[in-house]
Amino acid sequence: MPALQRRTSAVLVVSQILGGLGVAIGIALAPMLATEVTGSEALSGLAPTASVAGTALLSLPLAALMTSRGRRPGLVLAYLIGALGGALVVLGTMVRSFPLLLLGMAAFGAGSSANLQARFAAADLIGPERRGRAISTVIWATTIGSVVGPNIAAPAGRVFRGTTPVPESAGPYLWSAAAFLLAGVVVAVLLRPDPLLTARALTPQIPQGERKRSLRAGVAAVRESPMAKLALVAVTVSHTAMVSIMVMTPVHLGGHGADLQLIGLVISGHIAGMYAFSPVMGWLADRFGRLSVIGLAVGLLSTAALLAGTAGPRHGQTALGLFVLGLGWSAGMIAGSALLTDSVPQEARAAVQGLSDLTMNAAAGIGGASAGVIVAQWGYGPLNAIGAALLLPVAALALRRSMKPSAAGA
């Protein structure tokens, strides 16, 4: 089994690098492409919002497919839909159709769904004592694509300049589609045996009829487990607080005179905080327990909100705040995902994991959309204060659970 787990992790790492590259190349250009097609900056935010919505809406169908057929078909289908989305974005740009562009961005979000579900696939064959590290390894692999992708988007577009009818601005989405296709091929060919089906074979007492696939089944499984409730809240709030603050940071920096290069450096530091230190967070979650690292996430995210929210024109302080924000997200995502997997029975895990991705992406979509209104009405500081306030339920639930004897090992 250790050899099989190592092979599974290696395959997922490769697919994550390719999938992360595809997402990062495309998502960085989405607002600009929407402005180009519509001629309106006011509509630019709808393109990335469509991608987030697609990621959320596809989470449950993919989870249902994985429950019935295994991880491999679900991940391959998600990458194929993401590749189709990239092609539709290019077509929508060529014919100047904003609805087609939004449809493409929604399908493009399937690539993110695959990347998110891969972290759970890494945990299928491993016991709770190393589950945090298994999840964190797959999340860490996203670092490469997330950092490289935005930096090669412009050169990737220039390949199409003057040689094809593909607009230079939309060309990178064809490279995203190619990256998704390659990720799908890697999973289809190499993710054998299927980790979820193998894990299920080790628990043969689960009859076919008892495998829980639906949203209702996922909700029921979470409702029955206090630890699963805490895990779901921790993942959702960590992601929502991070997205809400992160999306408005470039606007805040620009308003205080930062140029695009400086803004890019700040966001790169934030991404490094999110992914580069994830193995450390996974080790901490396994060594000191999920609740301890969820508490660490609350502390880091609160500190980040304080730093960024009080920075004003001090760009260095803002950069530090965004780096710490990434660290907090990493701690909450890894410890929360591990605790969620620990806390529900094997037959319900795929449904619950799909529910988790649906919830966190839907909440982040609402948070990201609301962040602009909050900043416009009250400012960047109050936005950070609201982000910190969102953490209070996580802190309360974690404290409550940590005081119960049954939570000692969590």
C-alpha angles and dihedrals in degrees: 000000000000090000091050091049091051091050092048092050092048092052092048092048091055092047090047092053091052095041093046090050091052093050094045095048092053107034094055090063100041099099092046092050092050090052091049093052098042102029088226127108088196089070096045094096093059093074098062089037089057089052092051090047091051091051091052097044094048094050097084099043089049091049090051091050091049091050092055102032107018138254096293099064092044095050093044092050091049092052091047091051089048090052091049088050091055090053091048091052089055092047092047090052093048094052093035093238112152094188090053090048091052091047089052092049091050090053089043087062088070087077089062090047090056092049091050095047091049091070089062092046087059089059099049097090101035134083124243092259091072102020095105091055092047092053093044093052091059092045090049090057089064088068093078097053094038093055098038098041101068091044095055097040094093096046089046090056094048090063088075096047111127095341103080137022088249110112113243090233092056098038095091089066089066088056088048089052090050091050091051091049091051091049089051092050091050091052095042094050104033109028092089129167094032108246096217094047090046091051089049091051088058089059101046092164089083108096120214092248093056097059105114115222110154134089088245091054091050092050091048092051092051092046090056094054122060090195091053089052090053092047093050092049092046094052094043097047095042090053095043095048091048096048094044093054097037098053093056097043095087089053091049093048093046090051089057095051103267115151125224093263093056092045089052091051092051092050091046089054089050092052090048089054091050098051116008095068097040093109088059091052091048091051091048091050091052096041102042102020138262095270093055092053092045086055088049089052091054090050094047095046091048091049090049092052090050093049097045096038094055098037098093108169093349100109094184091059091048090051091051090048092052092048091052089045088059091049091051092050090050093051094047095044097048099041092041093049092048092047091048091054091045094051105055131059118263094250091058100041100095092049092047092046090052089049089051093053091045092051098045095046094045091049092046091050091054091044094049092048092047094047093073092053092048093050092046092051104035110004142250094292094059089047089059090046090054090048090054091047090056088064094063096086090051092051092047094048093045092049092047093050094044090058092059117090092226090062095059094105098039 
